[in-house]
mmCIF file of C-alpha atoms and ligand atoms in Angstrom:
data_model
loop_
_atom_site.group_PDB
_atom_site.id
_atom_site.type_symbol
_atom_site.label_atom_id
_atom_site.label_comp_id
_atom_site.label_asym_id
_atom_site.label_seq_id
_atom_site.Cartn_x
_atom_site.Cartn_y
_atom_site.Cartn_z
ATOM 1 C CA MET A 17 129.662 167.395 7.294
ATOM 2 C CA SER A 18 131.004 167.518 10.055
ATOM 3 C CA ASN A 19 135.172 166.935 9.634
ATOM 4 C CA THR A 20 135.324 163.106 10.206
ATOM 5 C CA SER A 21 139.113 162.792 11.660
ATOM 6 C CA ASN A 22 136.981 164.012 15.104
ATOM 7 C CA ILE A 23 134.421 161.857 15.058
ATOM 8 C CA ARG A 24 133.836 160.945 18.410
ATOM 9 C CA ILE A 25 132.746 157.320 20.284
ATOM 10 C CA ALA A 26 130.599 157.890 23.735
ATOM 11 C CA PRO A 27 129.431 153.818 24.421
ATOM 12 C CA SER A 28 126.433 153.965 26.160
ATOM 13 C CA ILE A 29 126.920 152.341 29.678
ATOM 14 C CA LEU A 30 123.225 151.335 29.943
ATOM 15 C CA SER A 31 124.073 148.379 27.873
ATOM 16 C CA ALA A 32 126.636 147.147 29.972
ATOM 17 C CA ASP A 33 126.684 144.449 32.474
ATOM 18 C CA PHE A 34 125.649 146.407 35.618
ATOM 19 C CA SER A 35 127.058 143.711 37.575
ATOM 20 C CA ILE A 36 130.443 144.608 37.213
ATOM 21 C CA LEU A 37 130.269 148.239 35.899
ATOM 22 C CA GLY A 38 133.701 149.309 37.092
ATOM 23 C CA GLN A 39 135.179 147.144 35.188
ATOM 24 C CA GLU A 40 133.196 147.916 32.121
ATOM 25 C CA VAL A 41 133.925 151.472 32.186
ATOM 26 C CA SER A 42 136.959 150.279 32.273
ATOM 27 C CA ALA A 43 137.324 148.280 29.118
ATOM 28 C CA ILE A 44 135.830 150.550 27.412
ATOM 29 C CA ASP A 45 138.149 153.336 28.400
ATOM 30 C CA LYS A 46 140.993 151.187 27.791
ATOM 31 C CA ALA A 47 139.328 149.839 24.130
ATOM 32 C CA GLY A 48 139.247 153.563 22.445
ATOM 33 C CA ALA A 49 136.264 155.609 23.815
ATOM 34 C CA GLU A 50 136.239 159.451 23.768
ATOM 35 C CA TYR A 51 133.130 159.577 26.061
ATOM 36 C CA ILE A 52 132.128 157.567 28.404
ATOM 37 C CA HIS A 53 127.847 158.263 28.077
ATOM 38 C CA ILE A 54 125.855 157.787 31.039
ATOM 39 C CA ASP A 55 122.167 158.078 30.347
ATOM 40 C CA VAL A 56 120.076 158.685 33.892
ATOM 41 C CA MET A 57 116.797 157.483 34.168
ATOM 42 C CA ASP A 58 114.284 158.928 36.410
ATOM 43 C CA GLY A 59 110.678 155.711 35.354
ATOM 44 C CA HIS A 60 108.388 159.195 34.657
ATOM 45 C CA PHE A 61 110.455 161.336 31.916
ATOM 46 C CA VAL A 62 111.051 158.049 30.286
ATOM 47 C CA PRO A 63 109.281 154.419 31.359
ATOM 48 C CA ASN A 64 112.553 153.060 32.906
ATOM 49 C CA LEU A 65 114.570 153.914 35.641
ATOM 50 C CA THR A 66 118.748 153.339 35.428
ATOM 51 C CA PHE A 67 120.705 155.241 38.036
ATOM 52 C CA GLY A 68 121.519 158.152 40.522
ATOM 53 C CA ALA A 69 124.599 160.566 40.912
ATOM 54 C CA PRO A 70 126.187 157.959 43.919
ATOM 55 C CA VAL A 71 126.842 155.804 40.918
ATOM 56 C CA VAL A 72 127.893 158.584 38.664
ATOM 57 C CA LYS A 73 130.397 159.240 40.864
ATOM 58 C CA ALA A 74 131.979 155.445 41.412
ATOM 59 C CA ILE A 75 132.979 154.861 38.540
ATOM 60 C CA ARG A 76 134.888 158.221 38.480
ATOM 61 C CA LYS A 77 137.616 156.314 39.772
ATOM 62 C CA CYS A 78 137.961 154.057 36.839
ATOM 63 C CA THR A 79 138.688 156.020 34.021
ATOM 64 C CA THR A 80 139.984 159.830 33.104
ATOM 65 C CA LYS A 81 137.641 159.468 29.872
ATOM 66 C CA ILE A 82 135.283 162.627 29.523
ATOM 67 C CA PHE A 83 131.381 161.962 31.349
ATOM 68 C CA ASP A 84 129.215 162.675 29.076
ATOM 69 C CA VAL A 85 125.577 162.663 31.176
ATOM 70 C CA HIS A 86 122.456 162.117 30.184
ATOM 71 C CA LEU A 87 119.986 163.080 31.784
ATOM 72 C CA MET A 88 116.352 161.833 31.131
ATOM 73 C CA ILE A 89 114.834 163.063 33.992
ATOM 74 C CA SER A 90 111.919 165.965 34.991
ATOM 75 C CA PRO A 91 111.974 167.871 37.107
ATOM 76 C CA VAL A 92 115.736 168.631 36.018
ATOM 77 C CA ASP A 93 117.409 171.016 37.910
ATOM 78 C CA TYR A 94 117.271 170.033 41.894
ATOM 79 C CA LEU A 95 119.961 167.513 40.453
ATOM 80 C CA ILE A 96 122.216 169.531 38.471
ATOM 81 C CA ASP A 97 124.451 170.204 41.621
ATOM 82 C CA ASP A 98 124.715 166.089 42.675
ATOM 83 C CA PHE A 99 126.005 165.588 38.956
ATOM 84 C CA VAL A 100 128.394 168.258 38.702
ATOM 85 C CA ASP A 101 129.468 167.146 42.145
ATOM 86 C CA ALA A 102 129.808 163.316 41.372
ATOM 87 C CA GLY A 103 132.608 164.080 38.048
ATOM 88 C CA SER A 104 130.420 165.305 35.074
ATOM 89 C CA ASP A 105 132.785 166.640 32.406
ATOM 90 C CA ILE A 106 128.950 167.213 30.354
ATOM 91 C CA ILE A 107 125.540 167.608 32.023
ATOM 92 C CA THR A 108 123.063 167.478 28.898
ATOM 93 C CA ALA A 109 118.853 167.888 29.703
ATOM 94 C CA HIS A 110 116.293 167.386 27.452
ATOM 95 C CA ILE A 111 114.292 170.388 25.961
ATOM 96 C CA GLU A 112 110.962 168.547 26.988
ATOM 97 C CA ALA A 113 111.984 168.313 30.606
ATOM 98 C CA GLY A 114 110.867 171.686 30.988
ATOM 99 C CA PRO A 115 109.421 173.891 31.656
ATOM 100 C CA HIS A 116 112.593 176.510 31.791
ATOM 101 C CA LEU A 117 115.091 175.021 29.617
ATOM 102 C CA HIS A 118 117.497 178.423 29.389
ATOM 103 C CA ARG A 119 117.539 178.465 33.250
ATOM 104 C CA THR A 120 118.479 174.998 33.556
ATOM 105 C CA LEU A 121 121.753 175.652 30.896
ATOM 106 C CA GLN A 122 122.151 178.718 32.619
ATOM 107 C CA HIS A 123 122.524 176.462 36.110
ATOM 108 C CA ILE A 124 124.839 173.562 34.073
ATOM 109 C CA LYS A 125 127.351 176.652 33.016
ATOM 110 C CA ALA A 126 126.970 178.136 36.220
ATOM 111 C CA LYS A 127 128.847 175.491 38.074
ATOM 112 C CA GLY A 128 131.575 175.405 35.983
ATOM 113 C CA VAL A 129 130.896 171.834 33.057
ATOM 114 C CA LYS A 130 129.223 171.987 29.594
ATOM 115 C CA ALA A 131 125.923 171.990 28.557
ATOM 116 C CA GLY A 132 124.053 169.757 26.553
ATOM 117 C CA VAL A 133 120.790 170.225 25.423
ATOM 118 C CA SER A 134 118.203 167.257 23.824
ATOM 119 C CA LEU A 135 115.538 166.851 21.330
ATOM 120 C CA ASN A 136 112.930 164.561 21.419
ATOM 121 C CA PRO A 137 112.237 162.554 17.964
ATOM 122 C CA HIS A 138 109.697 164.625 17.273
ATOM 123 C CA THR A 139 111.402 167.669 18.240
ATOM 124 C CA PRO A 140 111.959 170.284 16.041
ATOM 125 C CA ILE A 141 115.395 171.284 15.894
ATOM 126 C CA GLU A 142 114.343 175.383 15.442
ATOM 127 C CA SER A 143 112.925 174.759 19.277
ATOM 128 C CA ILE A 144 117.129 175.399 20.355
ATOM 129 C CA LYS A 145 117.188 178.529 18.034
ATOM 130 C CA HIS A 146 117.259 180.535 21.345
ATOM 131 C CA VAL A 147 119.664 178.770 23.206
ATOM 132 C CA MET A 148 122.540 177.911 20.897
ATOM 133 C CA ASP A 149 124.624 180.044 22.582
ATOM 134 C CA MET A 150 124.825 178.303 25.573
ATOM 135 C CA VAL A 151 124.955 175.148 24.902
ATOM 136 C CA ASP A 152 128.679 172.804 24.207
ATOM 137 C CA LEU A 153 126.709 170.187 22.956
ATOM 138 C CA ILE A 154 123.610 169.279 21.219
ATOM 139 C CA LEU A 155 122.069 166.128 21.460
ATOM 140 C CA ILE A 156 119.828 164.472 18.568
ATOM 141 C CA MET A 157 117.448 161.448 19.891
ATOM 142 C CA THR A 158 116.950 158.253 16.696
ATOM 143 C CA VAL A 159 114.555 156.668 19.537
ATOM 144 C CA ASN A 160 112.396 157.356 21.730
ATOM 145 C CA PRO A 161 114.683 157.541 24.992
ATOM 146 C CA GLY A 162 114.430 154.764 28.167
ATOM 147 C CA PHE A 163 116.333 151.863 26.454
ATOM 148 C CA GLY A 164 118.411 150.440 24.273
ATOM 149 C CA GLY A 165 118.515 148.019 21.606
ATOM 150 C CA GLN A 166 116.079 149.750 19.529
ATOM 151 C CA SER A 167 116.021 150.814 15.390
ATOM 152 C CA PHE A 168 116.823 154.206 14.233
ATOM 153 C CA ILE A 169 114.433 156.394 13.244
ATOM 154 C CA PRO A 170 116.461 158.372 10.158
ATOM 155 C CA LEU A 171 115.975 162.019 11.233
ATOM 156 C CA LEU A 172 119.124 162.430 8.765
ATOM 157 C CA ASP A 173 117.579 165.608 7.957
ATOM 158 C CA LYS A 174 117.754 167.382 11.470
ATOM 159 C CA ILE A 175 121.403 166.406 11.843
ATOM 160 C CA SER A 176 121.875 167.861 8.574
ATOM 161 C CA GLU A 177 119.983 171.170 9.794
ATOM 162 C CA ALA A 178 121.655 170.939 13.509
ATOM 163 C CA ARG A 179 124.932 170.975 11.485
ATOM 164 C CA ARG A 180 123.895 173.959 9.981
ATOM 165 C CA MET A 181 122.610 175.826 12.983
ATOM 166 C CA ILE A 182 126.179 175.164 14.743
ATOM 167 C CA ASN A 183 128.510 176.181 11.800
ATOM 168 C CA ASP A 184 126.575 179.586 11.863
ATOM 169 C CA THR A 185 127.540 180.089 15.404
ATOM 170 C CA GLY A 186 130.924 179.718 14.447
ATOM 171 C CA ARG A 187 130.917 178.049 17.381
ATOM 172 C CA ASP A 188 132.617 174.424 18.911
ATOM 173 C CA ILE A 189 129.468 172.428 19.408
ATOM 174 C CA ASP A 190 129.393 168.760 19.551
ATOM 175 C CA LEU A 191 126.511 166.904 17.769
ATOM 176 C CA GLU A 192 125.832 163.974 19.394
ATOM 177 C CA ILE A 193 123.242 161.355 17.885
ATOM 178 C CA ASP A 194 121.875 158.719 20.283
ATOM 179 C CA GLY A 195 119.876 156.192 19.570
ATOM 180 C CA GLY A 196 120.439 152.456 17.340
ATOM 181 C CA VAL A 197 124.052 153.630 16.541
ATOM 182 C CA ASN A 198 125.527 150.852 14.334
ATOM 183 C CA PRO A 199 128.543 151.264 11.407
ATOM 184 C CA GLU A 200 124.921 151.159 8.922
ATOM 185 C CA THR A 201 123.550 153.881 10.778
ATOM 186 C CA ALA A 202 126.766 156.006 11.962
ATOM 187 C CA LYS A 203 128.121 156.631 7.986
ATOM 188 C CA GLN A 204 124.896 158.076 7.550
ATOM 189 C CA VAL A 205 124.425 160.558 10.138
ATOM 190 C CA ILE A 206 128.081 161.306 10.029
ATOM 191 C CA ALA A 207 127.637 162.964 6.158
ATOM 192 C CA ALA A 208 124.727 164.471 7.893
ATOM 193 C CA GLY A 209 127.344 166.842 10.084
ATOM 194 C CA ALA A 210 127.160 164.460 13.193
ATOM 195 C CA ASN A 211 130.503 164.153 15.182
ATOM 196 C CA VAL A 212 129.631 162.443 18.164
ATOM 197 C CA LEU A 213 128.454 159.145 17.743
ATOM 198 C CA VAL A 214 126.497 157.032 21.222
ATOM 199 C CA ALA A 215 126.427 153.498 20.928
ATOM 200 C CA GLY A 216 124.750 151.078 22.887
ATOM 201 C CA THR A 217 124.125 147.453 21.871
ATOM 202 C CA ALA A 218 126.885 148.014 19.001
ATOM 203 C CA VAL A 219 129.760 148.056 21.591
ATOM 204 C CA PHE A 220 128.793 146.057 24.418
ATOM 205 C CA LYS A 221 128.137 142.943 22.439
ATOM 206 C CA ASP A 222 130.131 139.635 21.974
ATOM 207 C CA GLY A 223 132.546 140.280 25.761
ATOM 208 C CA SER A 224 134.690 142.377 26.201
ATOM 209 C CA ASP A 225 137.221 141.021 23.755
ATOM 210 C CA LYS A 226 135.503 142.717 20.971
ATOM 211 C CA TYR A 227 134.800 146.148 22.358
ATOM 212 C CA ALA A 228 137.930 148.252 19.964
ATOM 213 C CA GLU A 229 136.555 146.214 17.279
ATOM 214 C CA ASN A 230 133.511 147.441 18.062
ATOM 215 C CA ILE A 231 134.315 151.075 18.497
ATOM 216 C CA LYS A 232 136.470 151.294 15.921
ATOM 217 C CA ALA A 233 133.365 149.740 13.132
ATOM 218 C CA LEU A 234 131.709 152.798 13.859
ATOM 219 C CA ARG A 235 134.044 155.259 12.565
ATOM 220 C CA PRO A 236 134.421 156.581 9.263
ATOM 221 C CA SER A 237 137.675 154.319 8.576
ATOM 222 C CA ALA A 238 136.023 151.270 9.031
HETATM 223 C C1 DX5 B 302 117.847 155.947 25.119
HETATM 224 C C2 DX5 B 302 119.731 156.263 25.517
HETATM 225 C C3 DX5 B 302 120.412 155.350 24.836
HETATM 226 C C4 DX5 B 302 120.664 154.008 24.565
HETATM 227 C C5 DX5 B 302 121.657 153.586 23.283
HETATM 228 O O1 DX5 B 302 117.324 156.674 26.037
HETATM 229 O O2 DX5 B 302 119.625 157.218 25.693
HETATM 230 O O3 DX5 B 302 121.995 155.853 25.028
HETATM 231 O O4 DX5 B 302 121.657 153.404 25.613
HETATM 232 O O5 DX5 B 302 121.376 152.316 23.071
HETATM 233 P P1 DX5 B 302 121.297 151.734 21.480
HETATM 234 O O6 DX5 B 302 122.646 152.527 21.097
HETATM 235 O O7 DX5 B 302 121.171 150.653 21.946
HETATM 236 O O8 DX5 B 302 120.403 151.974 20.630
HETATM 237 ZN ZN1 ZN B 303 121.280 158.924 25.799
#
């Protein structure tokens, strides 16, 4: 189990109102989000398209919170520098985006930002065993990536195993869960060892007046 006093909430701006994206980022900052989760999709690795580095750069002006950039793109390496220059703090690539995850992580780390690896629901956690010394964040997808608002896939054994692998390293590696997180599933993933919760639908509902309440409802004390 993770230290529950140290849970971080990472609202996914995929569920924000894109017509006022800057205001939405400021609103979740003020509402208490620790990370801003930024879903980049290419219409190829996943069946949906979002935005690229210029949009990330534009919203960098709206907050000083950690930019947690989730790249659902393939190939990935040729765009890493653009996302670093746009102001990313953490860049996460998918192991399935291939072909050379080790090289991708080396590239991200060489640019001086934190490196994350994401796993789709079907990918065994053991597949990242040989890069554990390079990663700062492990992102376990609990939906198939591409869309917000899907139902949580209960991969709790995978999350627990990831927490064991992290503890074995003795390093401070974030264990982040993405997909279908709501106040109920948040409890389950925290109990299994997660310490960073991505949430789109559960945060961006009922208008910006409710964002603080929605974020609070995901925390262990709720
Ligand atoms: C899905 C994205 C998620 C998504 C989560 O591919 O990576 O970050 O926005 O949305 P909810 O919280 O609605 O499942
Ligand atoms: Zn995401």
